[in-house]
């Protein structure tokens, strides 16, 4: 099942609320399970350069069906898969990209960028589980 527009709007709202709560303007990207852009929201004063990072975080999560920081474990120099970040048009191995789940099933992916790494993770987490 792919994320609907209504569900995407719910995810954006949840993530945006968290961003407002912690006072961080970010870019929020929603992708469907095929990795196609469903929604993008650039909050006022969010860094323009962070849009591409948010997209790549969501894409990284989609390609491996896990959080972007989990993929990052495979990107470390000591990992046998070092260099993997150069595949698939570039991967991002730090927090802020993750699956969006509904009733335990992945329906899409969220990518958030514009704050510090823990802030991006917190905002993405707020939007990653919907009802």
Short mmCIF file of N, CA, C and O in Angstrom, two decimals:
data_model
loop_
_atom_site.label_atom_id
_atom_site.label_comp_id
_atom_site.label_asym_id
_atom_site.label_seq_id
_atom_site.Cartn_x
_atom_site.Cartn_y
_atom_site.Cartn_z
N UNK A 1 0.84 -1.18 0.00
CA UNK A 1 0.00 0.00 0.00
C UNK A 1 0.89 1.24 0.00
O UNK A 1 1.84 1.32 0.75
N UNK A 2 0.59 2.18 -0.86
CA UNK A 2 1.33 3.44 -0.91
C UNK A 2 0.61 4.51 -0.09
O UNK A 2 -0.61 4.49 0.06
N UNK A 3 1.38 5.45 0.37
CA UNK A 3 0.85 6.56 1.15
C UNK A 3 -0.07 7.41 0.27
O UNK A 3 0.23 7.67 -0.89
N UNK A 4 -1.19 7.81 0.84
CA UNK A 4 -2.14 8.67 0.12
C UNK A 4 -1.77 10.14 0.35
O UNK A 4 -0.98 10.46 1.24
N UNK A 5 -2.40 11.01 -0.41
CA UNK A 5 -2.18 12.44 -0.22
C UNK A 5 -2.64 12.86 1.18
O UNK A 5 -1.95 13.61 1.87
N UNK A 6 -3.77 12.35 1.61
CA UNK A 6 -4.28 12.67 2.95
C UNK A 6 -3.31 12.22 4.02
O UNK A 6 -3.03 12.96 4.99
N UNK A 7 -2.77 11.02 3.88
CA UNK A 7 -1.79 10.53 4.84
C UNK A 7 -0.51 11.36 4.79
O UNK A 7 0.09 11.65 5.82
N UNK A 8 -0.09 11.76 3.59
CA UNK A 8 1.09 12.61 3.44
C UNK A 8 0.90 13.93 4.18
O UNK A 8 1.81 14.44 4.83
N UNK A 9 -0.29 14.49 4.05
CA UNK A 9 -0.59 15.74 4.75
C UNK A 9 -0.55 15.55 6.26
O UNK A 9 -0.08 16.43 7.00
N UNK A 10 -1.00 14.39 6.74
CA UNK A 10 -0.94 14.09 8.17
C UNK A 10 0.52 13.99 8.64
O UNK A 10 0.88 14.55 9.68
N UNK A 11 1.34 13.31 7.86
CA UNK A 11 2.76 13.18 8.19
C UNK A 11 3.42 14.56 8.22
O UNK A 11 4.15 14.88 9.16
N UNK A 12 3.16 15.37 7.21
CA UNK A 12 3.72 16.73 7.18
C UNK A 12 3.29 17.53 8.39
O UNK A 12 4.10 18.24 9.00
N UNK A 13 2.04 17.42 8.77
CA UNK A 13 1.52 18.16 9.91
C UNK A 13 2.20 17.72 11.21
O UNK A 13 2.59 18.57 12.03
N UNK A 14 2.34 16.43 11.39
CA UNK A 14 2.99 15.91 12.61
C UNK A 14 4.45 16.36 12.68
O UNK A 14 4.92 16.82 13.73
N UNK A 15 5.15 16.24 11.57
CA UNK A 15 6.56 16.63 11.54
C UNK A 15 6.71 18.14 11.71
O UNK A 15 7.57 18.60 12.47
N UNK A 16 5.88 18.90 11.02
CA UNK A 16 5.94 20.36 11.12
C UNK A 16 5.64 20.82 12.55
O UNK A 16 6.29 21.73 13.07
N UNK A 17 4.68 20.19 13.21
CA UNK A 17 4.36 20.53 14.61
C UNK A 17 5.57 20.33 15.51
O UNK A 17 5.86 21.15 16.38
N UNK A 18 6.28 19.22 15.31
CA UNK A 18 7.48 18.95 16.10
C UNK A 18 8.54 19.99 15.81
O UNK A 18 9.22 20.49 16.72
N UNK A 19 8.71 20.35 14.54
CA UNK A 19 9.69 21.36 14.16
C UNK A 19 9.37 22.71 14.82
O UNK A 19 10.27 23.38 15.33
N UNK A 20 8.10 23.08 14.83
CA UNK A 20 7.69 24.33 15.49
C UNK A 20 7.94 24.24 17.00
O UNK A 20 8.41 25.19 17.60
N UNK A 21 7.64 23.09 17.57
CA UNK A 21 7.82 22.89 19.01
C UNK A 21 9.27 23.10 19.44
O UNK A 21 9.54 23.70 20.47
N UNK A 22 10.21 22.61 18.62
CA UNK A 22 11.62 22.75 18.99
C UNK A 22 12.28 23.95 18.31
O UNK A 22 13.46 24.22 18.52
N UNK A 23 11.51 24.69 17.51
CA UNK A 23 11.99 25.93 16.93
C UNK A 23 13.01 25.78 15.82
O UNK A 23 13.95 26.57 15.73
N UNK A 24 12.81 24.77 14.96
CA UNK A 24 13.76 24.52 13.88
C UNK A 24 13.04 24.48 12.53
O UNK A 24 12.20 23.61 12.31
N UNK A 25 13.34 25.41 11.62
CA UNK A 25 12.75 25.35 10.29
C UNK A 25 13.47 24.30 9.44
O UNK A 25 14.70 24.32 9.34
N UNK A 26 12.73 23.40 8.87
CA UNK A 26 13.32 22.29 8.10
C UNK A 26 12.60 22.08 6.79
O UNK A 26 11.53 22.63 6.55
N UNK A 27 13.20 21.23 5.97
CA UNK A 27 12.58 20.73 4.76
C UNK A 27 12.09 19.32 5.07
O UNK A 27 12.82 18.53 5.66
N UNK A 28 10.86 19.03 4.68
CA UNK A 28 10.26 17.73 4.95
C UNK A 28 9.84 17.13 3.61
O UNK A 28 9.12 17.77 2.84
N UNK A 29 10.30 15.92 3.35
CA UNK A 29 10.01 15.23 2.10
C UNK A 29 9.27 13.93 2.40
O UNK A 29 9.63 13.21 3.33
N UNK A 30 8.25 13.64 1.61
CA UNK A 30 7.51 12.38 1.70
C UNK A 30 7.64 11.68 0.36
O UNK A 30 7.38 12.29 -0.69
N UNK A 31 8.03 10.41 0.39
CA UNK A 31 8.09 9.57 -0.82
C UNK A 31 7.17 8.38 -0.65
O UNK A 31 6.95 7.91 0.47
N UNK A 32 6.66 7.89 -1.78
CA UNK A 32 5.87 6.66 -1.72
C UNK A 32 6.83 5.47 -1.66
O UNK A 32 8.06 5.65 -1.66
N UNK A 33 6.30 4.27 -1.63
CA UNK A 33 7.15 3.09 -1.48
C UNK A 33 8.02 2.81 -2.70
O UNK A 33 9.00 2.08 -2.61
N UNK A 34 7.71 3.42 -3.81
CA UNK A 34 8.53 3.28 -5.02
C UNK A 34 9.61 4.33 -5.12
O UNK A 34 10.39 4.36 -6.07
N UNK A 35 9.67 5.24 -4.14
CA UNK A 35 10.67 6.29 -4.13
C UNK A 35 10.31 7.52 -4.93
O UNK A 35 11.16 8.34 -5.24
N UNK A 36 9.02 7.66 -5.24
CA UNK A 36 8.56 8.83 -5.98
C UNK A 36 8.09 9.90 -5.00
O UNK A 36 7.42 9.60 -4.01
N UNK A 37 8.43 11.14 -5.30
CA UNK A 37 8.08 12.26 -4.44
C UNK A 37 6.56 12.38 -4.33
O UNK A 37 5.85 12.42 -5.33
N UNK A 38 6.07 12.41 -3.11
CA UNK A 38 4.64 12.58 -2.86
C UNK A 38 4.37 14.00 -2.34
O UNK A 38 3.38 14.62 -2.69
N UNK A 39 5.28 14.50 -1.50
CA UNK A 39 5.10 15.84 -0.95
C UNK A 39 6.45 16.40 -0.51
O UNK A 39 7.33 15.66 -0.11
N UNK A 40 6.57 17.71 -0.61
CA UNK A 40 7.76 18.41 -0.13
C UNK A 40 7.29 19.71 0.49
O UNK A 40 6.49 20.43 -0.10
N UNK A 41 7.79 19.97 1.68
CA UNK A 41 7.43 21.22 2.34
C UNK A 41 8.69 21.87 2.86
O UNK A 41 9.45 21.26 3.62
N UNK A 42 8.94 23.11 2.42
CA UNK A 42 10.07 23.88 2.92
C UNK A 42 9.50 24.94 3.85
O UNK A 42 8.81 25.87 3.42
N UNK A 43 9.78 24.78 5.13
CA UNK A 43 9.29 25.73 6.11
C UNK A 43 9.98 27.08 5.87
O UNK A 43 11.09 27.14 5.32
N UNK A 44 9.33 28.15 6.29
CA UNK A 44 9.93 29.48 6.19
C UNK A 44 11.29 29.46 6.89
O UNK A 44 11.42 28.91 7.99
N UNK A 45 12.29 30.04 6.24
CA UNK A 45 13.65 30.16 6.74
C UNK A 45 14.45 28.86 6.76
O UNK A 45 15.57 28.83 7.26
N UNK A 46 13.90 27.77 6.22
CA UNK A 46 14.67 26.53 6.11
C UNK A 46 15.74 26.72 5.04
O UNK A 46 15.52 27.41 4.04
N UNK A 47 16.87 26.09 5.24
CA UNK A 47 17.97 26.19 4.27
C UNK A 47 17.57 25.54 2.95
O UNK A 47 17.12 24.40 2.92
N UNK A 48 17.76 26.27 1.86
CA UNK A 48 17.45 25.73 0.54
C UNK A 48 18.32 24.51 0.23
O UNK A 48 17.85 23.52 -0.32
N UNK A 49 19.58 24.57 0.63
CA UNK A 49 20.49 23.45 0.38
C UNK A 49 20.10 22.17 1.08
O UNK A 49 20.53 21.08 0.69
N UNK A 50 19.26 22.28 2.10
CA UNK A 50 18.82 21.09 2.84
C UNK A 50 17.71 20.33 2.14
O UNK A 50 17.39 19.21 2.52
N UNK A 51 17.10 20.93 1.10
CA UNK A 51 16.04 20.22 0.37
C UNK A 51 16.58 18.94 -0.24
O UNK A 51 15.99 17.87 -0.11
N UNK A 52 17.72 19.04 -0.92
CA UNK A 52 18.30 17.85 -1.55
C UNK A 52 18.71 16.82 -0.50
O UNK A 52 18.55 15.62 -0.72
N UNK A 53 19.20 17.27 0.63
CA UNK A 53 19.58 16.34 1.70
C UNK A 53 18.36 15.60 2.21
O UNK A 53 18.39 14.38 2.41
N UNK A 54 17.25 16.31 2.40
CA UNK A 54 16.00 15.66 2.85
C UNK A 54 15.54 14.62 1.83
O UNK A 54 15.12 13.51 2.21
N UNK A 55 15.62 14.96 0.56
CA UNK A 55 15.24 14.01 -0.50
C UNK A 55 16.13 12.77 -0.44
O UNK A 55 15.65 11.64 -0.49
N UNK A 56 17.44 12.98 -0.31
CA UNK A 56 18.37 11.86 -0.28
C UNK A 56 18.21 11.01 0.97
O UNK A 56 18.40 9.79 0.92
N UNK A 57 17.84 11.62 2.09
CA UNK A 57 17.58 10.84 3.31
C UNK A 57 16.38 9.93 3.10
O UNK A 57 16.42 8.74 3.45
N UNK A 58 15.30 10.47 2.54
CA UNK A 58 14.11 9.65 2.28
C UNK A 58 14.43 8.56 1.27
O UNK A 58 14.02 7.40 1.44
N UNK A 59 15.19 8.89 0.25
CA UNK A 59 15.55 7.92 -0.78
C UNK A 59 16.42 6.80 -0.20
O UNK A 59 16.22 5.62 -0.51
N UNK A 60 17.37 7.16 0.65
CA UNK A 60 18.22 6.15 1.29
C UNK A 60 17.38 5.20 2.12
O UNK A 60 17.56 3.98 2.04
N UNK A 61 16.45 5.74 2.90
CA UNK A 61 15.56 4.90 3.71
C UNK A 61 14.73 3.99 2.81
O UNK A 61 14.55 2.80 3.12
N UNK A 62 14.25 4.51 1.69
CA UNK A 62 13.43 3.72 0.77
C UNK A 62 14.24 2.59 0.13
O UNK A 62 13.77 1.45 0.06
N UNK A 63 15.43 2.88 -0.30
CA UNK A 63 16.23 1.87 -1.00
C UNK A 63 16.57 0.67 -0.13
O UNK A 63 16.72 -0.44 -0.63
N UNK A 64 16.68 0.90 1.18
CA UNK A 64 17.06 -0.18 2.08
C UNK A 64 16.00 -0.52 3.12
O UNK A 64 16.22 -1.35 3.99
N UNK A 65 14.84 0.15 3.04
CA UNK A 65 13.72 -0.08 3.95
C UNK A 65 14.12 -0.02 5.42
O UNK A 65 13.69 -0.84 6.24
N UNK A 66 14.97 0.95 5.73
CA UNK A 66 15.40 1.16 7.11
C UNK A 66 15.79 2.62 7.28
O UNK A 66 15.92 3.35 6.30
N UNK A 67 15.97 3.02 8.53
CA UNK A 67 16.39 4.39 8.81
C UNK A 67 17.72 4.70 8.15
O UNK A 67 18.59 3.82 8.04
N UNK A 68 17.88 5.94 7.72
CA UNK A 68 19.11 6.33 7.03
C UNK A 68 20.35 6.13 7.89
O UNK A 68 21.41 5.76 7.38
N UNK A 69 20.25 6.32 9.20
CA UNK A 69 21.42 6.13 10.06
C UNK A 69 21.79 4.65 10.18
O UNK A 69 22.95 4.31 10.40
N UNK A 70 20.82 3.76 9.99
CA UNK A 70 21.14 2.34 9.97
C UNK A 70 21.94 1.99 8.72
O UNK A 70 22.88 1.19 8.77
N UNK A 71 21.59 2.60 7.61
CA UNK A 71 22.36 2.42 6.38
C UNK A 71 23.77 2.97 6.60
O UNK A 71 24.76 2.41 6.10
N UNK A 72 23.87 4.03 7.38
CA UNK A 72 25.17 4.63 7.68
C UNK A 72 26.16 3.66 8.28
O UNK A 72 27.38 3.82 8.11
N UNK A 73 25.69 2.65 8.98
CA UNK A 73 26.59 1.64 9.55
C UNK A 73 27.35 0.90 8.45
O UNK A 73 28.49 0.46 8.66
N UNK A 74 26.75 0.78 7.28
CA UNK A 74 27.40 0.10 6.15
C UNK A 74 28.36 1.03 5.40
O UNK A 74 29.12 0.57 4.55
N UNK A 75 28.29 2.32 5.69
CA UNK A 75 29.08 3.30 4.96
C UNK A 75 30.39 3.66 5.66
O UNK A 75 31.22 4.38 5.10
N UNK A 76 30.59 3.15 6.86
CA UNK A 76 31.79 3.46 7.63
C UNK A 76 33.02 2.84 6.98
O UNK A 76 32.94 1.76 6.38
N UNK A 77 34.17 3.52 7.09
CA UNK A 77 35.39 3.01 6.46
C UNK A 77 35.75 1.57 6.86
O UNK A 77 36.28 0.82 6.06
N UNK A 78 35.42 1.18 8.08
CA UNK A 78 35.76 -0.17 8.52
C UNK A 78 34.76 -1.24 8.06
O UNK A 78 34.99 -2.44 8.23
N UNK A 79 33.65 -0.81 7.48
CA UNK A 79 32.64 -1.76 7.01
C UNK A 79 33.07 -2.36 5.67
O UNK A 79 33.71 -1.70 4.85
N UNK A 80 32.68 -3.59 5.47
CA UNK A 80 33.03 -4.28 4.23
C UNK A 80 32.38 -3.63 3.00
O UNK A 80 32.81 -3.86 1.88
N UNK A 81 31.35 -2.82 3.24
CA UNK A 81 30.63 -2.18 2.13
C UNK A 81 31.00 -0.70 1.98
O UNK A 81 30.27 0.06 1.36
N UNK A 82 32.15 -0.32 2.54
CA UNK A 82 32.61 1.07 2.42
C UNK A 82 32.63 1.47 0.94
O UNK A 82 33.10 0.72 0.10
N UNK A 83 32.10 2.62 0.63
CA UNK A 83 31.99 3.09 -0.75
C UNK A 83 30.57 3.00 -1.26
O UNK A 83 30.24 3.55 -2.30
N UNK A 84 29.72 2.30 -0.50
CA UNK A 84 28.32 2.13 -0.88
C UNK A 84 27.61 3.47 -1.07
O UNK A 84 26.68 3.59 -1.87
N UNK A 85 28.07 4.51 -0.37
CA UNK A 85 27.41 5.82 -0.46
C UNK A 85 27.47 6.41 -1.86
O UNK A 85 26.72 7.33 -2.19
N UNK A 86 28.34 5.89 -2.69
CA UNK A 86 28.47 6.37 -4.06
C UNK A 86 27.53 5.69 -5.03
O UNK A 86 27.54 5.99 -6.22
N UNK A 87 26.71 4.78 -4.54
CA UNK A 87 25.77 4.07 -5.40
C UNK A 87 24.41 4.75 -5.39
O UNK A 87 24.13 5.61 -4.56
N UNK A 88 23.55 4.37 -6.30
CA UNK A 88 22.16 4.83 -6.33
C UNK A 88 22.01 6.34 -6.38
O UNK A 88 21.05 6.89 -5.85
N UNK A 89 22.96 7.02 -6.97
CA UNK A 89 22.87 8.48 -7.06
C UNK A 89 23.26 9.18 -5.76
O UNK A 89 23.02 10.36 -5.60
N UNK A 90 23.84 8.44 -4.83
CA UNK A 90 24.29 8.99 -3.56
C UNK A 90 23.38 8.59 -2.42
O UNK A 90 22.16 8.62 -2.54
N UNK A 91 23.98 8.17 -1.33
CA UNK A 91 23.24 7.78 -0.13
C UNK A 91 23.62 8.70 1.02
O UNK A 91 24.72 9.24 1.05
N UNK A 92 22.71 8.86 1.96
CA UNK A 92 22.97 9.65 3.15
C UNK A 92 22.88 8.71 4.35
O UNK A 92 21.86 8.07 4.55
N UNK A 93 23.95 8.64 5.12
CA UNK A 93 24.02 7.68 6.22
C UNK A 93 23.88 8.28 7.60
O UNK A 93 24.34 7.69 8.57
N UNK A 94 23.23 9.42 7.72
CA UNK A 94 22.99 9.97 9.05
C UNK A 94 21.50 10.18 9.26
O UNK A 94 20.72 10.13 8.31
N UNK A 95 21.05 10.38 10.51
CA UNK A 95 19.63 10.39 10.84
C UNK A 95 18.81 11.47 10.13
O UNK A 95 19.30 12.54 9.79
N UNK A 96 17.52 11.12 9.96
CA UNK A 96 16.55 12.05 9.37
C UNK A 96 15.73 11.44 8.26
O UNK A 96 14.79 12.05 7.77
N UNK A 97 16.07 10.22 7.84
CA UNK A 97 15.30 9.50 6.83
C UNK A 97 14.81 8.20 7.42
O UNK A 97 15.57 7.49 8.08
N UNK A 98 13.51 7.91 7.25
CA UNK A 98 12.97 6.67 7.82
C UNK A 98 11.66 6.27 7.15
O UNK A 98 11.00 7.09 6.52
N UNK A 99 11.31 4.99 7.32
CA UNK A 99 10.02 4.53 6.82
C UNK A 99 8.87 5.19 7.58
O UNK A 99 8.99 5.52 8.76
N UNK A 100 7.76 5.37 6.88
CA UNK A 100 6.50 5.80 7.50
C UNK A 100 5.64 4.55 7.60
O UNK A 100 5.43 3.86 6.60
N UNK A 101 5.15 4.29 8.80
CA UNK A 101 4.39 3.06 9.00
C UNK A 101 2.95 3.35 9.41
O UNK A 101 2.67 4.28 10.15
N UNK A 102 2.08 2.48 8.92
CA UNK A 102 0.67 2.48 9.29
C UNK A 102 0.33 1.04 9.64
O UNK A 102 0.53 0.14 8.80
N UNK A 103 -0.11 0.82 10.86
CA UNK A 103 -0.44 -0.52 11.33
C UNK A 103 0.73 -1.48 11.12
O UNK A 103 0.55 -2.63 10.71
N UNK A 104 1.95 -1.00 11.35
CA UNK A 104 3.14 -1.81 11.26
C UNK A 104 3.67 -2.04 9.86
O UNK A 104 4.71 -2.68 9.68
N UNK A 105 3.01 -1.51 8.85
CA UNK A 105 3.44 -1.71 7.46
C UNK A 105 3.98 -0.41 6.88
O UNK A 105 3.43 0.67 7.12
N UNK A 106 5.05 -0.53 6.10
CA UNK A 106 5.64 0.64 5.46
C UNK A 106 4.73 1.11 4.32
O UNK A 106 4.38 0.34 3.44
N UNK A 107 4.35 2.39 4.38
CA UNK A 107 3.51 2.96 3.33
C UNK A 107 4.22 4.10 2.59
O UNK A 107 3.72 4.61 1.59
N UNK A 108 5.37 4.52 3.10
CA UNK A 108 6.11 5.61 2.49
C UNK A 108 7.37 5.88 3.28
O UNK A 108 7.74 5.11 4.18
N UNK A 109 8.01 7.00 2.96
CA UNK A 109 9.27 7.37 3.60
C UNK A 109 9.30 8.87 3.84
O UNK A 109 8.77 9.64 3.05
N UNK A 110 9.95 9.27 4.94
CA UNK A 110 10.09 10.67 5.27
C UNK A 110 11.58 11.01 5.32
O UNK A 110 12.39 10.19 5.76
N UNK A 111 11.90 12.20 4.86
CA UNK A 111 13.25 12.74 4.97
C UNK A 111 13.15 14.15 5.51
O UNK A 111 12.32 14.93 5.05
N UNK A 112 13.97 14.46 6.50
CA UNK A 112 13.95 15.79 7.13
C UNK A 112 15.38 16.31 7.19
O UNK A 112 16.30 15.59 7.60
N UNK A 113 15.56 17.58 6.81
CA UNK A 113 16.87 18.20 6.91
C UNK A 113 16.72 19.70 7.13
O UNK A 113 15.79 20.32 6.61
N UNK A 114 17.65 20.25 7.88
CA UNK A 114 17.66 21.69 8.13
C UNK A 114 18.09 22.03 9.54
O UNK A 114 18.53 23.13 9.81
N UNK A 115 17.97 21.07 10.43
CA UNK A 115 18.40 21.28 11.80
C UNK A 115 19.66 20.49 12.08
O UNK A 115 20.28 19.93 11.17
N UNK A 116 20.03 20.43 13.36
CA UNK A 116 21.12 19.55 13.76
C UNK A 116 20.64 18.11 13.60
O UNK A 116 19.42 17.86 13.57
N UNK A 117 21.55 17.18 13.50
CA UNK A 117 21.19 15.78 13.27
C UNK A 117 20.15 15.26 14.26
O UNK A 117 19.14 14.68 13.85
N UNK A 118 20.32 15.48 15.57
CA UNK A 118 19.28 14.98 16.51
C UNK A 118 17.92 15.65 16.30
O UNK A 118 16.88 15.01 16.50
N UNK A 119 17.91 16.90 15.88
CA UNK A 119 16.65 17.60 15.61
C UNK A 119 15.95 17.01 14.39
O UNK A 119 14.74 16.76 14.43
N UNK A 120 16.70 16.78 13.33
CA UNK A 120 16.12 16.16 12.13
C UNK A 120 15.53 14.80 12.47
O UNK A 120 14.43 14.46 12.03
N UNK A 121 16.25 14.01 13.26
CA UNK A 121 15.78 12.69 13.67
C UNK A 121 14.48 12.80 14.46
O UNK A 121 13.52 12.07 14.21
N UNK A 122 14.42 13.72 15.40
CA UNK A 122 13.25 13.91 16.24
C UNK A 122 12.03 14.32 15.40
O UNK A 122 10.92 13.81 15.61
N UNK A 123 12.23 15.20 14.45
CA UNK A 123 11.14 15.67 13.60
C UNK A 123 10.66 14.55 12.67
O UNK A 123 9.45 14.34 12.52
N UNK A 124 11.59 13.81 12.08
CA UNK A 124 11.21 12.69 11.22
C UNK A 124 10.46 11.62 12.02
O UNK A 124 9.47 11.06 11.56
N UNK A 125 10.93 11.35 13.22
CA UNK A 125 10.29 10.36 14.08
C UNK A 125 8.84 10.76 14.38
O UNK A 125 7.95 9.90 14.37
N UNK A 126 8.62 12.05 14.60
CA UNK A 126 7.27 12.53 14.91
C UNK A 126 6.29 12.24 13.76
O UNK A 126 5.10 12.02 14.00
N UNK A 127 6.80 12.21 12.53
CA UNK A 127 5.92 11.97 11.39
C UNK A 127 5.94 10.55 10.87
O UNK A 127 5.24 10.23 9.91
N UNK A 128 6.71 9.67 11.49
CA UNK A 128 6.92 8.35 10.90
C UNK A 128 5.86 7.30 11.20
O UNK A 128 5.82 6.26 10.55
N UNK A 129 5.01 7.55 12.18
CA UNK A 129 3.95 6.59 12.52
C UNK A 129 2.63 7.35 12.53
O UNK A 129 2.46 8.32 13.28
N UNK A 130 1.71 6.90 11.68
CA UNK A 130 0.40 7.55 11.60
C UNK A 130 -0.71 6.56 11.89
O UNK A 130 -0.50 5.35 11.91
N UNK A 131 -1.89 7.10 12.11
CA UNK A 131 -3.06 6.25 12.41
C UNK A 131 -3.95 6.14 11.20
O UNK A 131 -4.11 7.00 10.43
#
